[in-house]
């Protein structure tokens, strides 16, 4: 007995088991959707009626030919997702292009008063100084201080999220009972749903007083922002890290126990090395998502645009790339907006690169374990 295999594009959309009239329904819905998109682009005033027409036609088709309409909707959702990502990427790079063409590498140089700009690597001769790095009124658009602040906050966040996320994942995957695991893991994942501005506000209110009292610091700092961003990354690190540890074949742990190893020795010598790629990917993915969080950092960090003095002072503060965009775009001129898009491109490249690296590491782990559960 042979199966009906879709051989044409129409069958691939409506399915090999389509019934009479389903093709007409699918074509009608697709046509209405295309018309809605075109009207939205060229006649926005008529977009709402067309959208309602699309919803009505889709509802009728769903009641009559549910399977075929479901296939079409899944295809449409996939295509729209890809197009949306492509459009955002194109718009971001296209908007940043004028600033790249006008200022070039000047965006990554340190200006010197009375001289030419210098590279960031020549810090020993130009920092600390009174140079103006960011002042749209005078045409100074150096993103180097904000890049440095982003690096410092990310390092602190990694120092928080890495160890805590690893031990949290170990506890859930290796130590906790099944009943306790069912309670803890959803609770950890719920943390990801807390708005970033809430993290920032609570972090500032709770940590700021502690820092002022114990470290004699008088305000927000890289340390507070890094701790908050690290806590925001914890749900991702714990969840993905636990999945990586759970994917280690049970036979490996059983063999270690049979050889007389303790539970901790098994975790230290078997579970962590076997799942190290996945744990590394969890930390990278968690930090990548946290780096893009704007409101938490903007609620904590100062909007200053000078380097910390000295550079490694974690109790100093200035704007990161995200907080710079959040605090500047409202009153920015056209040329300043172009430079802010450059900062957005940098963030996009950083986060996308970290995501790609994490996926590569996860695939290596899956190949290493050969897909065994």
mmCIF file with all atom_site columns, C-alpha atoms in Angstrom, residues 36-141:
data_model
loop_
_atom_site.group_PDB
_atom_site.id
_atom_site.type_symbol
_atom_site.label_atom_id
_atom_site.label_alt_id
_atom_site.label_comp_id
_atom_site.label_asym_id
_atom_site.label_entity_id
_atom_site.label_seq_id
_atom_site.pdbx_PDB_ins_code
_atom_site.Cartn_x
_atom_site.Cartn_y
_atom_site.Cartn_z
_atom_site.occupancy
_atom_site.B_iso_or_equiv
_atom_site.pdbx_formal_charge
_atom_site.auth_seq_id
_atom_site.auth_comp_id
_atom_site.auth_asym_id
_atom_site.auth_atom_id
_atom_site.pdbx_PDB_model_num
ATOM 1   C CA . UNK A 1 36  ? -3.809  42.705 3.507  1.00 0.00 ? 36  UNK A CA 1
ATOM 2   C CA . UNK A 1 37  ? -0.017  43.075 3.453  1.00 0.00 ? 37  UNK A CA 1
ATOM 3   C CA . UNK A 1 38  ? -0.094  45.219 0.310  1.00 0.00 ? 38  UNK A CA 1
ATOM 4   C CA . UNK A 1 39  ? -2.840  47.442 1.696  1.00 0.00 ? 39  UNK A CA 1
ATOM 5   C CA . UNK A 1 40  ? -0.901  47.837 4.951  1.00 0.00 ? 40  UNK A CA 1
ATOM 6   C CA . UNK A 1 41  ? 2.179   48.955 2.989  1.00 0.00 ? 41  UNK A CA 1
ATOM 7   C CA . UNK A 1 42  ? 0.521   51.292 0.511  1.00 0.00 ? 42  UNK A CA 1
ATOM 8   C CA . UNK A 1 43  ? -2.901  52.224 1.989  1.00 0.00 ? 43  UNK A CA 1
ATOM 9   C CA . UNK A 1 44  ? -2.602  51.913 5.773  1.00 0.00 ? 44  UNK A CA 1
ATOM 10  C CA . UNK A 1 45  ? -6.017  53.489 6.335  1.00 0.00 ? 45  UNK A CA 1
ATOM 11  C CA . UNK A 1 46  ? -7.688  50.403 4.812  1.00 0.00 ? 46  UNK A CA 1
ATOM 12  C CA . UNK A 1 47  ? -5.498  47.887 6.617  1.00 0.00 ? 47  UNK A CA 1
ATOM 13  C CA . UNK A 1 48  ? -7.973  47.154 9.440  1.00 0.00 ? 48  UNK A CA 1
ATOM 14  C CA . UNK A 1 49  ? -10.906 46.218 7.162  1.00 0.00 ? 49  UNK A CA 1
ATOM 15  C CA . UNK A 1 50  ? -8.638  43.985 5.103  1.00 0.00 ? 50  UNK A CA 1
ATOM 16  C CA . UNK A 1 51  ? -7.288  42.354 8.248  1.00 0.00 ? 51  UNK A CA 1
ATOM 17  C CA . UNK A 1 52  ? -10.831 41.657 9.438  1.00 0.00 ? 52  UNK A CA 1
ATOM 18  C CA . UNK A 1 53  ? -11.621 40.161 6.027  1.00 0.00 ? 53  UNK A CA 1
ATOM 19  C CA . UNK A 1 54  ? -8.581  37.902 6.304  1.00 0.00 ? 54  UNK A CA 1
ATOM 20  C CA . UNK A 1 55  ? -9.628  36.778 9.795  1.00 0.00 ? 55  UNK A CA 1
ATOM 21  C CA . UNK A 1 56  ? -13.172 36.049 8.577  1.00 0.00 ? 56  UNK A CA 1
ATOM 22  C CA . UNK A 1 57  ? -12.038 34.062 5.543  1.00 0.00 ? 57  UNK A CA 1
ATOM 23  C CA . UNK A 1 58  ? -9.545  32.140 7.677  1.00 0.00 ? 58  UNK A CA 1
ATOM 24  C CA . UNK A 1 59  ? -12.191 31.352 10.301 1.00 0.00 ? 59  UNK A CA 1
ATOM 25  C CA . UNK A 1 60  ? -14.586 30.021 7.647  1.00 0.00 ? 60  UNK A CA 1
ATOM 26  C CA . UNK A 1 61  ? -11.812 27.963 6.063  1.00 0.00 ? 61  UNK A CA 1
ATOM 27  C CA . UNK A 1 62  ? -10.762 26.611 9.467  1.00 0.00 ? 62  UNK A CA 1
ATOM 28  C CA . UNK A 1 63  ? -14.260 25.358 10.186 1.00 0.00 ? 63  UNK A CA 1
ATOM 29  C CA . UNK A 1 64  ? -14.628 23.808 6.746  1.00 0.00 ? 64  UNK A CA 1
ATOM 30  C CA . UNK A 1 65  ? -11.126 22.555 5.866  1.00 0.00 ? 65  UNK A CA 1
ATOM 31  C CA . UNK A 1 66  ? -9.186  22.608 9.108  1.00 0.00 ? 66  UNK A CA 1
ATOM 32  C CA . UNK A 1 67  ? -6.245  20.409 8.089  1.00 0.00 ? 67  UNK A CA 1
ATOM 33  C CA . UNK A 1 68  ? -5.496  22.311 4.876  1.00 0.00 ? 68  UNK A CA 1
ATOM 34  C CA . UNK A 1 69  ? -5.876  25.737 6.525  1.00 0.00 ? 69  UNK A CA 1
ATOM 35  C CA . UNK A 1 70  ? -3.629  24.642 9.406  1.00 0.00 ? 70  UNK A CA 1
ATOM 36  C CA . UNK A 1 71  ? -0.892  23.721 6.920  1.00 0.00 ? 71  UNK A CA 1
ATOM 37  C CA . UNK A 1 72  ? -1.204  27.084 5.231  1.00 0.00 ? 72  UNK A CA 1
ATOM 38  C CA . UNK A 1 73  ? -1.089  28.993 8.524  1.00 0.00 ? 73  UNK A CA 1
ATOM 39  C CA . UNK A 1 74  ? 2.025   27.131 9.680  1.00 0.00 ? 74  UNK A CA 1
ATOM 40  C CA . UNK A 1 75  ? 3.700   27.933 6.354  1.00 0.00 ? 75  UNK A CA 1
ATOM 41  C CA . UNK A 1 76  ? 2.674   31.588 6.608  1.00 0.00 ? 76  UNK A CA 1
ATOM 42  C CA . UNK A 1 77  ? 3.912   31.838 10.200 1.00 0.00 ? 77  UNK A CA 1
ATOM 43  C CA . UNK A 1 78  ? 7.284   30.382 9.225  1.00 0.00 ? 78  UNK A CA 1
ATOM 44  C CA . UNK A 1 79  ? 7.695   32.654 6.206  1.00 0.00 ? 79  UNK A CA 1
ATOM 45  C CA . UNK A 1 80  ? 6.648   35.760 8.149  1.00 0.00 ? 80  UNK A CA 1
ATOM 46  C CA . UNK A 1 81  ? 9.100   34.918 10.937 1.00 0.00 ? 81  UNK A CA 1
ATOM 47  C CA . UNK A 1 82  ? 11.987  34.608 8.493  1.00 0.00 ? 82  UNK A CA 1
ATOM 48  C CA . UNK A 1 83  ? 10.964  37.786 6.658  1.00 0.00 ? 83  UNK A CA 1
ATOM 49  C CA . UNK A 1 84  ? 10.632  39.710 9.922  1.00 0.00 ? 84  UNK A CA 1
ATOM 50  C CA . UNK A 1 85  ? 14.138  38.749 11.031 1.00 0.00 ? 85  UNK A CA 1
ATOM 51  C CA . UNK A 1 86  ? 15.489  39.576 7.577  1.00 0.00 ? 86  UNK A CA 1
ATOM 52  C CA . UNK A 1 87  ? 13.712  42.944 7.548  1.00 0.00 ? 87  UNK A CA 1
ATOM 53  C CA . UNK A 1 88  ? 14.976  43.893 11.020 1.00 0.00 ? 88  UNK A CA 1
ATOM 54  C CA . UNK A 1 89  ? 18.523  42.934 10.066 1.00 0.00 ? 89  UNK A CA 1
ATOM 55  C CA . UNK A 1 90  ? 18.373  44.857 6.797  1.00 0.00 ? 90  UNK A CA 1
ATOM 56  C CA . UNK A 1 91  ? 16.813  47.929 8.418  1.00 0.00 ? 91  UNK A CA 1
ATOM 57  C CA . UNK A 1 92  ? 19.363  47.944 11.230 1.00 0.00 ? 92  UNK A CA 1
ATOM 58  C CA . UNK A 1 93  ? 22.395  47.740 8.946  1.00 0.00 ? 93  UNK A CA 1
ATOM 59  C CA . UNK A 1 94  ? 20.904  50.127 6.376  1.00 0.00 ? 94  UNK A CA 1
ATOM 60  C CA . UNK A 1 95  ? 20.189  52.715 9.072  1.00 0.00 ? 95  UNK A CA 1
ATOM 61  C CA . UNK A 1 96  ? 23.730  52.432 10.444 1.00 0.00 ? 96  UNK A CA 1
ATOM 62  C CA . UNK A 1 97  ? 25.378  52.669 7.010  1.00 0.00 ? 97  UNK A CA 1
ATOM 63  C CA . UNK A 1 98  ? 25.346  56.507 6.782  1.00 0.00 ? 98  UNK A CA 1
ATOM 64  C CA . UNK A 1 99  ? 27.269  56.800 10.054 1.00 0.00 ? 99  UNK A CA 1
ATOM 65  C CA . UNK A 1 100 ? 29.751  54.146 8.912  1.00 0.00 ? 100 UNK A CA 1
ATOM 66  C CA . UNK A 1 101 ? 30.316  55.984 5.635  1.00 0.00 ? 101 UNK A CA 1
ATOM 67  C CA . UNK A 1 102 ? 30.611  59.401 7.260  1.00 0.00 ? 102 UNK A CA 1
ATOM 68  C CA . UNK A 1 103 ? 32.719  58.584 10.306 1.00 0.00 ? 103 UNK A CA 1
ATOM 69  C CA . UNK A 1 104 ? 34.257  55.212 9.543  1.00 0.00 ? 104 UNK A CA 1
ATOM 70  C CA . UNK A 1 105 ? 36.706  54.001 12.159 1.00 0.00 ? 105 UNK A CA 1
ATOM 71  C CA . UNK A 1 106 ? 36.357  57.278 14.026 1.00 0.00 ? 106 UNK A CA 1
ATOM 72  C CA . UNK A 1 107 ? 33.537  55.638 15.945 1.00 0.00 ? 107 UNK A CA 1
ATOM 73  C CA . UNK A 1 108 ? 36.093  53.232 17.406 1.00 0.00 ? 108 UNK A CA 1
ATOM 74  C CA . UNK A 1 109 ? 38.857  55.741 18.096 1.00 0.00 ? 109 UNK A CA 1
ATOM 75  C CA . UNK A 1 110 ? 39.664  57.867 21.102 1.00 0.00 ? 110 UNK A CA 1
ATOM 76  C CA . UNK A 1 111 ? 39.662  61.598 20.327 1.00 0.00 ? 111 UNK A CA 1
ATOM 77  C CA . UNK A 1 112 ? 42.534  63.723 21.582 1.00 0.00 ? 112 UNK A CA 1
ATOM 78  C CA . UNK A 1 113 ? 42.236  67.405 22.185 1.00 0.00 ? 113 UNK A CA 1
ATOM 79  C CA . UNK A 1 114 ? 44.512  69.264 19.810 1.00 0.00 ? 114 UNK A CA 1
ATOM 80  C CA . UNK A 1 115 ? 45.501  66.166 17.834 1.00 0.00 ? 115 UNK A CA 1
ATOM 81  C CA . UNK A 1 116 ? 44.360  63.204 15.836 1.00 0.00 ? 116 UNK A CA 1
ATOM 82  C CA . UNK A 1 117 ? 42.247  60.420 17.213 1.00 0.00 ? 117 UNK A CA 1
ATOM 83  C CA . UNK A 1 118 ? 44.023  57.412 18.621 1.00 0.00 ? 118 UNK A CA 1
ATOM 84  C CA . UNK A 1 119 ? 43.257  53.728 18.818 1.00 0.00 ? 119 UNK A CA 1
ATOM 85  C CA . UNK A 1 120 ? 41.790  52.182 21.943 1.00 0.00 ? 120 UNK A CA 1
ATOM 86  C CA . UNK A 1 121 ? 44.982  50.135 22.378 1.00 0.00 ? 121 UNK A CA 1
ATOM 87  C CA . UNK A 1 122 ? 46.995  53.282 23.165 1.00 0.00 ? 122 UNK A CA 1
ATOM 88  C CA . UNK A 1 123 ? 45.188  53.789 26.463 1.00 0.00 ? 123 UNK A CA 1
ATOM 89  C CA . UNK A 1 124 ? 48.367  54.088 28.496 1.00 0.00 ? 124 UNK A CA 1
ATOM 90  C CA . UNK A 1 125 ? 49.144  57.379 26.771 1.00 0.00 ? 125 UNK A CA 1
ATOM 91  C CA . UNK A 1 126 ? 45.707  58.928 26.607 1.00 0.00 ? 126 UNK A CA 1
ATOM 92  C CA . UNK A 1 127 ? 43.803  57.657 29.643 1.00 0.00 ? 127 UNK A CA 1
ATOM 93  C CA . UNK A 1 128 ? 42.640  58.925 31.958 1.00 0.00 ? 128 UNK A CA 1
ATOM 94  C CA . UNK A 1 129 ? 42.139  62.248 30.267 1.00 0.00 ? 129 UNK A CA 1
ATOM 95  C CA . UNK A 1 130 ? 39.602  64.994 29.867 1.00 0.00 ? 130 UNK A CA 1
ATOM 96  C CA . UNK A 1 131 ? 38.917  64.177 26.227 1.00 0.00 ? 131 UNK A CA 1
ATOM 97  C CA . UNK A 1 132 ? 35.305  64.368 25.126 1.00 0.00 ? 132 UNK A CA 1
ATOM 98  C CA . UNK A 1 133 ? 34.246  60.981 23.811 1.00 0.00 ? 133 UNK A CA 1
ATOM 99  C CA . UNK A 1 134 ? 30.535  61.547 23.282 1.00 0.00 ? 134 UNK A CA 1
ATOM 100 C CA . UNK A 1 135 ? 29.130  64.988 22.663 1.00 0.00 ? 135 UNK A CA 1
ATOM 101 C CA . UNK A 1 136 ? 26.732  65.262 19.697 1.00 0.00 ? 136 UNK A CA 1
ATOM 102 C CA . UNK A 1 137 ? 26.790  69.061 19.925 1.00 0.00 ? 137 UNK A CA 1
ATOM 103 C CA . UNK A 1 138 ? 30.519  69.157 19.193 1.00 0.00 ? 138 UNK A CA 1
ATOM 104 C CA . UNK A 1 139 ? 30.487  66.205 16.798 1.00 0.00 ? 139 UNK A CA 1
ATOM 105 C CA . UNK A 1 140 ? 32.258  63.752 19.136 1.00 0.00 ? 140 UNK A CA 1
ATOM 106 C CA . UNK A 1 141 ? 30.871  60.262 18.549 1.00 0.00 ? 141 UNK A CA 1
#
